[in-house]
Coordinates of C-alpha atoms and ligand atoms in Angstrom, one line a residue:
M399 CA 14.9 10.8 31.3
H400 CA 13.9 7.2 31.9
T401 CA 10.5 6.0 31.0
T402 CA 9.3 2.4 31.0
P403 CA 7.0 1.2 28.3
K404 CA 3.5 0.6 29.6
R405 CA 2.8 -2.6 27.6
E406 CA 4.4 -4.9 25.2
F407 CA 5.4 -3.7 21.7
I408 CA 3.2 -5.1 18.9
P409 CA 5.5 -5.9 15.9
F410 CA 4.3 -5.3 12.4
A411 CA 3.7 -9.0 11.6
L412 CA 3.3 -8.6 7.8
E413 CA 6.6 -6.9 7.4
R414 CA 8.5 -9.0 10.0
E415 CA 7.5 -12.2 8.2
M416 CA 8.0 -10.9 4.7
S417 CA 11.5 -9.8 5.6
R418 CA 12.2 -13.3 6.9
W419 CA 11.1 -15.1 3.7
E420 CA 11.1 -12.8 0.7
K421 CA 14.8 -13.0 -0.2
I422 CA 15.3 -16.7 0.5
V423 CA 12.4 -18.3 -1.4
S424 CA 12.5 -19.0 -5.1
F425 CA 9.1 -17.5 -5.7
N426 CA 8.2 -14.4 -3.7
I427 CA 4.6 -13.6 -4.5
S428 CA 4.0 -11.6 -1.3
E429 CA 4.8 -8.2 -2.8
S430 CA 2.0 -5.8 -3.5
G431 CA 3.5 -3.7 -6.3
V432 CA 4.2 -4.6 -9.9
W433 CA 7.5 -6.4 -10.8
P434 CA 10.3 -3.8 -10.0
I435 CA 11.7 -1.9 -12.9
S436 CA 15.5 -1.9 -13.4
L437 CA 17.5 1.4 -13.6
K438 CA 18.5 0.4 -17.2
E439 CA 14.9 0.1 -18.3
L440 CA 13.8 3.2 -16.5
I441 CA 16.6 5.6 -17.5
Q442 CA 16.7 6.0 -21.3
D443 CA 18.4 9.3 -21.3
D444 CA 22.2 9.7 -21.4
A445 CA 22.1 13.3 -20.3
F446 CA 20.2 12.4 -17.2
L447 CA 22.6 9.5 -16.5
Q448 CA 25.5 12.0 -16.6
Q449 CA 23.6 14.3 -14.2
L450 CA 23.2 11.4 -11.8
L451 CA 26.9 10.6 -12.0
D452 CA 27.9 14.2 -11.5
A453 CA 25.6 14.8 -8.5
P454 CA 27.4 15.4 -5.3
L455 CA 25.9 13.1 -2.7
D456 CA 24.7 15.9 -0.5
Y457 CA 21.5 16.0 1.5
P458 CA 18.7 17.0 -0.8
H459 CA 16.2 19.7 0.2
V460 CA 14.9 18.0 3.2
Q461 CA 11.3 18.4 2.3
G462 CA 12.0 17.1 -1.3
R463 CA 13.6 18.8 -4.3
P464 CA 11.3 21.6 -5.5
A465 CA 10.9 20.2 -9.0
L466 CA 10.0 16.8 -7.5
R467 CA 7.4 18.3 -5.2
E468 CA 6.0 20.1 -8.3
R469 CA 5.7 16.9 -10.3
I470 CA 4.1 15.1 -7.4
A471 CA 1.6 17.9 -7.0
H472 CA 0.7 17.4 -10.7
L473 CA -0.7 13.9 -9.8
Y474 CA -3.6 15.6 -8.0
D475 CA -5.5 17.1 -11.0
G476 CA -4.6 20.7 -10.4
K477 CA -5.8 20.6 -6.8
A478 CA -2.4 20.5 -5.1
N479 CA 0.8 22.6 -5.4
A480 CA 4.3 22.0 -4.3
D481 CA 3.6 23.6 -0.9
N482 CA 1.2 20.8 -0.2
V483 CA 3.9 18.1 -0.8
L484 CA 6.3 16.6 1.6
V485 CA 8.7 13.9 0.2
T486 CA 9.2 11.0 2.6
V487 CA 11.0 7.7 2.8
G488 CA 8.3 5.6 1.2
G489 CA 4.6 5.7 1.9
A490 CA 5.7 4.1 5.2
G491 CA 7.5 7.3 6.2
A492 CA 4.5 9.4 5.2
N493 CA 2.2 7.3 7.3
H494 CA 4.4 7.5 10.3
A495 CA 4.8 11.3 10.1
I496 CA 1.0 11.8 9.6
L497 CA 0.0 9.6 12.5
S498 CA 2.5 11.1 14.9
S499 CA 1.5 14.6 13.9
L500 CA -2.3 14.1 14.3
L501 CA -2.6 11.8 17.3
K502 CA -1.3 11.6 20.9
P503 CA -1.8 8.9 23.5
G504 CA -5.4 8.6 24.7
D505 CA -6.8 10.0 21.4
Q506 CA -9.4 8.1 19.3
A507 CA -9.2 7.1 15.7
A508 CA -11.1 4.9 13.3
F509 CA -9.5 2.5 10.8
M510 CA -10.8 0.7 7.7
T511 CA -10.3 -3.1 7.8
P512 CA -8.9 -5.2 6.2
N513 CA -5.9 -3.1 5.8
Y514 CA -2.1 -2.8 5.7
L515 CA -1.8 -2.6 9.4
Q516 CA 1.1 -0.1 9.7
L517 CA -1.1 2.8 10.9
W518 CA -3.1 0.6 13.2
G519 CA 0.0 -0.9 14.7
I520 CA 1.6 2.4 15.3
A521 CA -1.6 3.6 16.9
Q522 CA -1.7 0.5 19.2
N523 CA 1.8 1.0 20.2
N524 CA 1.2 4.7 21.0
G525 CA -1.8 4.2 23.3
I526 CA -4.4 5.4 20.8
H527 CA -7.9 4.1 21.0
C528 CA -8.7 2.3 17.8
Q529 CA -12.2 1.6 16.3
T530 CA -12.6 -0.2 13.1
F531 CA -15.1 -0.4 10.2
S532 CA -15.0 -3.0 7.4
L533 CA -15.1 -3.6 3.8
R534 CA -17.3 -6.7 3.9
D535 CA -16.0 -10.0 2.6
A536 CA -19.5 -11.4 2.1
D537 CA -20.5 -8.3 0.2
D538 CA -17.8 -8.1 -2.4
W539 CA -15.7 -5.9 -0.1
R540 CA -18.3 -3.1 -0.1
L541 CA -18.0 -0.6 2.7
D542 CA -20.1 -1.4 5.7
R543 CA -21.8 1.9 6.2
D544 CA -23.4 1.0 9.5
E545 CA -20.1 0.0 11.0
L546 CA -18.6 3.2 9.7
K547 CA -21.2 5.2 11.6
R548 CA -20.7 3.1 14.7
A549 CA -16.9 3.5 14.6
I550 CA -17.0 7.3 14.5
N551 CA -18.1 9.6 17.3
P552 CA -17.5 13.2 18.3
Q553 CA -14.2 12.2 20.0
T554 CA -12.8 10.6 16.8
K555 CA -9.8 12.7 15.7
V556 CA -8.8 10.8 12.6
V557 CA -10.5 8.4 10.1
F558 CA -8.0 6.3 8.2
V559 CA -8.8 4.6 4.9
C560 CA -6.7 2.8 2.3
N561 CA -7.9 3.3 -1.2
P562 CA -7.3 1.4 -3.5
N563 CA -7.3 -1.1 -0.6
N564 CA -4.6 -3.5 0.5
P565 CA -5.2 -6.4 0.6
T566 CA -8.5 -6.7 -1.3
G567 CA -7.8 -4.4 -4.3
K568 CA -11.1 -2.8 -3.8
V569 CA -11.7 0.8 -5.0
L570 CA -14.3 2.8 -3.1
S571 CA -17.2 3.9 -5.3
P572 CA -18.0 7.6 -5.5
S573 CA -20.9 7.1 -3.1
E574 CA -18.7 5.1 -0.6
M575 CA -16.1 8.0 -0.8
S576 CA -18.8 10.5 0.0
A577 CA -20.0 8.3 3.0
V578 CA -16.5 8.3 4.4
L579 CA -16.1 12.1 3.9
E580 CA -19.4 12.8 5.4
A581 CA -18.7 10.6 8.4
A582 CA -15.4 12.4 9.1
A583 CA -16.8 15.9 8.4
D584 CA -19.8 15.4 10.7
V585 CA -17.4 15.2 13.7
G586 CA -14.7 17.5 12.3
A587 CA -12.2 14.6 12.1
W588 CA -9.2 14.4 9.8
L589 CA -9.5 12.0 6.9
V590 CA -6.2 10.3 6.1
A591 CA -6.2 8.3 2.8
D592 CA -3.4 5.9 2.1
E593 CA -3.4 6.0 -1.7
V594 CA -0.2 4.2 -2.5
Y595 CA -2.0 1.8 -5.0
R596 CA -3.4 4.7 -7.0
G597 CA -2.2 4.3 -10.6
A598 CA -2.3 0.5 -10.5
E599 CA -5.8 0.1 -11.8
R600 CA -6.4 -3.2 -13.4
E601 CA -9.4 -2.4 -15.6
A602 CA -10.4 1.2 -15.2
A603 CA -8.9 3.5 -17.8
E604 CA -8.9 6.4 -15.3
I605 CA -6.7 6.7 -12.3
T606 CA -8.5 6.2 -9.0
P607 CA -9.8 9.6 -7.8
S608 CA -7.9 11.0 -4.8
F609 CA -9.5 12.1 -1.6
W610 CA -7.3 15.2 -1.8
G611 CA -9.3 18.4 -2.3
K612 CA -12.6 16.8 -1.3
Y613 CA -12.7 18.2 2.3
E614 CA -10.4 20.7 4.0
R615 CA -9.2 18.2 6.6
V616 CA -7.8 15.6 4.2
I617 CA -4.2 14.3 4.1
V618 CA -3.2 11.7 1.5
C619 CA -0.1 9.5 1.1
G620 CA 1.5 8.3 -2.1
S621 CA 4.5 6.3 -3.1
L622 CA 6.6 5.1 -6.1
S623 CA 6.7 1.6 -4.7
K624 CA 3.6 0.0 -6.0
A625 CA 2.1 1.4 -9.2
Y626 CA 5.5 2.6 -10.4
G627 CA 7.5 -0.5 -9.7
L628 CA 10.2 1.4 -7.8
P629 CA 10.1 0.2 -4.2
G630 CA 13.8 0.1 -3.8
L631 CA 14.0 3.9 -4.2
R632 CA 12.1 4.2 -0.9
L633 CA 10.4 7.3 -2.2
G634 CA 7.0 8.4 -1.0
W635 CA 5.1 11.6 -0.1
L636 CA 2.2 13.1 1.7
V637 CA -0.1 15.8 0.5
A638 CA -1.5 18.1 3.2
P639 CA -2.5 21.6 4.1
P640 CA 0.8 23.6 4.6
A641 CA 0.4 23.9 8.4
I642 CA 0.0 20.2 8.9
L643 CA 2.8 19.6 6.4
E644 CA 5.1 21.6 8.7
E645 CA 4.0 19.4 11.6
C646 CA 4.8 16.3 9.6
A647 CA 8.2 17.6 8.5
A648 CA 9.0 18.4 12.1
R649 CA 8.3 14.7 12.9
Q650 CA 10.4 13.5 10.0
D651 CA 13.3 15.6 11.4
Y652 CA 13.4 13.1 14.2
T653 CA 13.3 9.9 12.1
T654 CA 14.8 9.9 8.6
I655 CA 15.3 13.7 8.2
T656 CA 14.7 13.3 4.5
A657 CA 14.5 10.9 1.6
G658 CA 17.8 10.3 -0.2
L659 CA 19.2 12.6 -2.9
L660 CA 19.5 9.8 -5.6
A661 CA 15.9 8.8 -4.8
N662 CA 14.8 12.5 -5.3
L663 CA 16.6 12.8 -8.6
I664 CA 15.4 9.4 -10.0
A665 CA 11.8 10.1 -8.8
E666 CA 11.9 13.5 -10.5
Y667 CA 13.0 11.8 -13.7
A668 CA 10.3 9.1 -13.4
L669 CA 7.5 11.6 -12.9
Q670 CA 8.2 13.7 -16.0
P671 CA 5.2 13.2 -18.4
A672 CA 6.8 11.0 -21.1
V673 CA 8.5 8.7 -18.6
L674 CA 5.4 8.6 -16.4
Q675 CA 3.3 7.5 -19.4
R676 CA 5.8 4.7 -20.2
I677 CA 5.8 3.5 -16.6
R678 CA 2.0 3.5 -16.4
Q679 CA 1.8 1.5 -19.6
R680 CA 4.3 -1.0 -18.3
T681 CA 2.2 -1.3 -15.1
R682 CA -1.1 -1.8 -17.0
N683 CA 0.5 -4.5 -19.2
L684 CA 1.9 -6.4 -16.2
L685 CA -1.5 -6.2 -14.4
R686 CA -3.6 -7.2 -17.4
E687 CA -1.3 -10.1 -18.5
G688 CA -0.8 -11.3 -14.9
Y689 CA -4.5 -11.2 -14.1
A690 CA -5.4 -13.1 -17.2
L691 CA -3.1 -15.8 -16.1
L692 CA -4.4 -15.8 -12.6
E693 CA -7.9 -16.1 -13.9
E694 CA -6.9 -19.0 -16.1
W695 CA -5.3 -20.8 -13.2
G696 CA -8.4 -20.0 -11.0
M697 CA -10.7 -21.7 -13.6
E698 CA -8.6 -24.9 -13.4
Q699 CA -8.9 -24.9 -9.6
G700 CA -12.7 -25.1 -9.4
Q701 CA -13.9 -24.3 -5.9
R702 CA -10.5 -24.7 -4.2
F703 CA -9.9 -21.0 -4.4
T704 CA -12.3 -18.0 -4.7
W705 CA -11.8 -14.3 -4.8
V706 CA -13.5 -11.0 -5.6
P707 CA -11.7 -9.6 -8.7
P708 CA -9.4 -6.8 -7.5
Q709 CA -10.0 -3.4 -9.1
A710 CA -6.5 -2.1 -8.4
G711 CA -3.1 -2.9 -6.9
A712 CA -1.1 -5.9 -8.1
I713 CA -2.7 -8.0 -5.5
A714 CA -5.5 -10.6 -5.2
F715 CA -6.9 -11.6 -1.8
I716 CA -7.7 -15.3 -2.3
R717 CA -9.8 -17.5 -0.1
Y718 CA -8.6 -21.2 -0.1
R719 CA -10.9 -24.0 0.7
P720 CA -9.1 -26.0 3.5
T721 CA -9.8 -24.6 7.0
V722 CA -6.2 -24.4 7.9
P723 CA -5.0 -21.1 9.5
S724 CA -3.4 -18.8 7.0
E725 CA 0.0 -18.6 8.8
E726 CA 0.2 -22.4 8.7
F727 CA -0.7 -22.4 5.0
V728 CA 2.0 -19.9 4.1
R729 CA 4.6 -21.7 6.3
R730 CA 4.0 -24.9 4.3
L731 CA 4.2 -22.9 1.1
A732 CA 7.5 -21.4 2.1
E733 CA 9.1 -24.5 3.6
A734 CA 8.0 -27.1 1.2
E735 CA 7.5 -25.1 -2.0
S736 CA 10.0 -22.2 -1.6
T737 CA 7.2 -19.7 -2.3
Y738 CA 6.0 -16.9 -0.1
A739 CA 2.6 -15.3 0.0
A740 CA 1.2 -13.0 2.7
P741 CA -1.2 -14.8 5.1
G742 CA -4.7 -13.3 5.6
A743 CA -4.0 -13.2 9.3
H744 CA -1.6 -10.3 8.8
F745 CA -4.6 -8.3 7.5
G746 CA -7.0 -9.5 10.1
V747 CA -8.8 -12.0 7.8
E748 CA -8.4 -15.8 8.1
Q749 CA -8.4 -18.5 5.4
H750 CA -7.0 -16.1 2.8
I751 CA -3.7 -15.4 1.2
R752 CA -2.6 -12.2 -0.6
I753 CA -0.7 -12.9 -3.7
S754 CA 0.9 -10.6 -6.2
Y755 CA 0.0 -11.0 -9.9
G756 CA 1.8 -8.1 -11.4
L757 CA 4.6 -10.4 -12.3
P758 CA 6.2 -12.0 -15.4
P759 CA 3.8 -14.8 -16.6
D760 CA 6.2 -17.8 -16.3
F761 CA 7.3 -16.8 -12.8
L762 CA 3.7 -16.3 -11.8
R763 CA 2.5 -19.6 -13.2
M764 CA 5.2 -21.6 -11.5
A765 CA 4.4 -19.9 -8.2
L766 CA 0.6 -20.5 -8.5
D767 CA 1.2 -24.2 -9.2
R768 CA 3.1 -24.4 -5.9
V769 CA 0.1 -22.7 -4.2
S770 CA -2.2 -25.4 -5.6
R771 CA 0.1 -28.1 -4.2
V772 CA -0.3 -26.7 -0.7
V773 CA -4.1 -26.9 -1.0
D774 CA -3.7 -30.5 -2.1
F775 CA -1.6 -31.1 1.0
F776 CA -4.2 -29.7 3.4
S777 CA -7.2 -31.2 1.6
Ligands
LIG1385 C1 -1.2 0.6 2.0 C2 0.2 0.7 2.1 N1 0.8 1.8 2.5 C3 2.1 2.0 2.6 C4 3.0 1.0 2.3 C5 4.4 1.3 2.4 O1 5.0 1.3 1.2 P1 6.3 2.1 0.8 O2 6.9 2.6 2.1 O3 7.2 1.1 0.1 O4 5.8 3.2 -0.1 C6 2.5 -0.2 1.9 C7 3.4 -1.3 1.5 O5 3.0 -2.5 1.3 C8 1.1 -0.4 1.8 O6 0.5 -1.5 1.3

């Protein structure tokens, strides 16, 4: 059957441009997870290494190995079980499966901004009507509750949030979480929470609470890419009521079918309690050391850069003083300084760049000095 697209495809600008620069610059500070962990650092168990070497490279269970689904379920404070978990190719795979299961062309959905614009972009490309509500820059990225109310109406089928938020690192307060839940529940909409930064808290001792279990129409997405420093595994998941999970699995059959066997095995290893604890400690150390350095650099810069301290995620969303567009700013940074940061424009907010600080201190310091030189250039 031949069908012609109704309008032009909207590319995912953030990912397109990152893939252009991230492997050719000397300092890539555009990532949002902590510095990736090597297999050698991760796997400190000869028996498990042997198991990996012996594993036939078969398809795994397509919904994820049962033991892995069990371990992922444990991340939800006893409120999920393996039947709620579908393993996907990254959080990206989970988001794609969720959106295509819940929405069809002509439907309405509400999206938090600023945001990682994957879900918004898929919705745009699929003819879904999108409303937005903000975390407000001028109000330390607090939720704009009036906008939230205006964005949701009885036709809204899904409300999408990202918590902890990319790019701001903001974590919703308990009362903001309740406001979002109430707004969705009032119209019987699904609430989809992208929680891939959960576990990368900078200061809080506790892991950010999940939306899972707080309302019967909630779906959450998680990933090993960010807080766990394992983006190359391409291992994510969604947690959903079983009937919706089946719908998502049926969508995944048409795209990736399943995550890889090696990713399943390594994820299962990474999520066993002792290893999980070790990874979490590593993440905390990187975030705390990196942020101390970022703050020190910020003090030296005076008013040239300002930002609201991020609560979670290895990212800071930084406003720079010159009024140059953010895409021009990062082009100069890449071409003249061999450093890449994500421009605010890719999150819908100008005069900002998103930088990663969950990085080794020397590397981070050298990259930040390059960012300063770009401000000098445009000042
Ligand atoms: C909010 C959010 N969700 C999902 C993803 C996709 O991540 P991955 O597919 O590596 O898990 C990202 C990546 O930056 C993200 O920021």
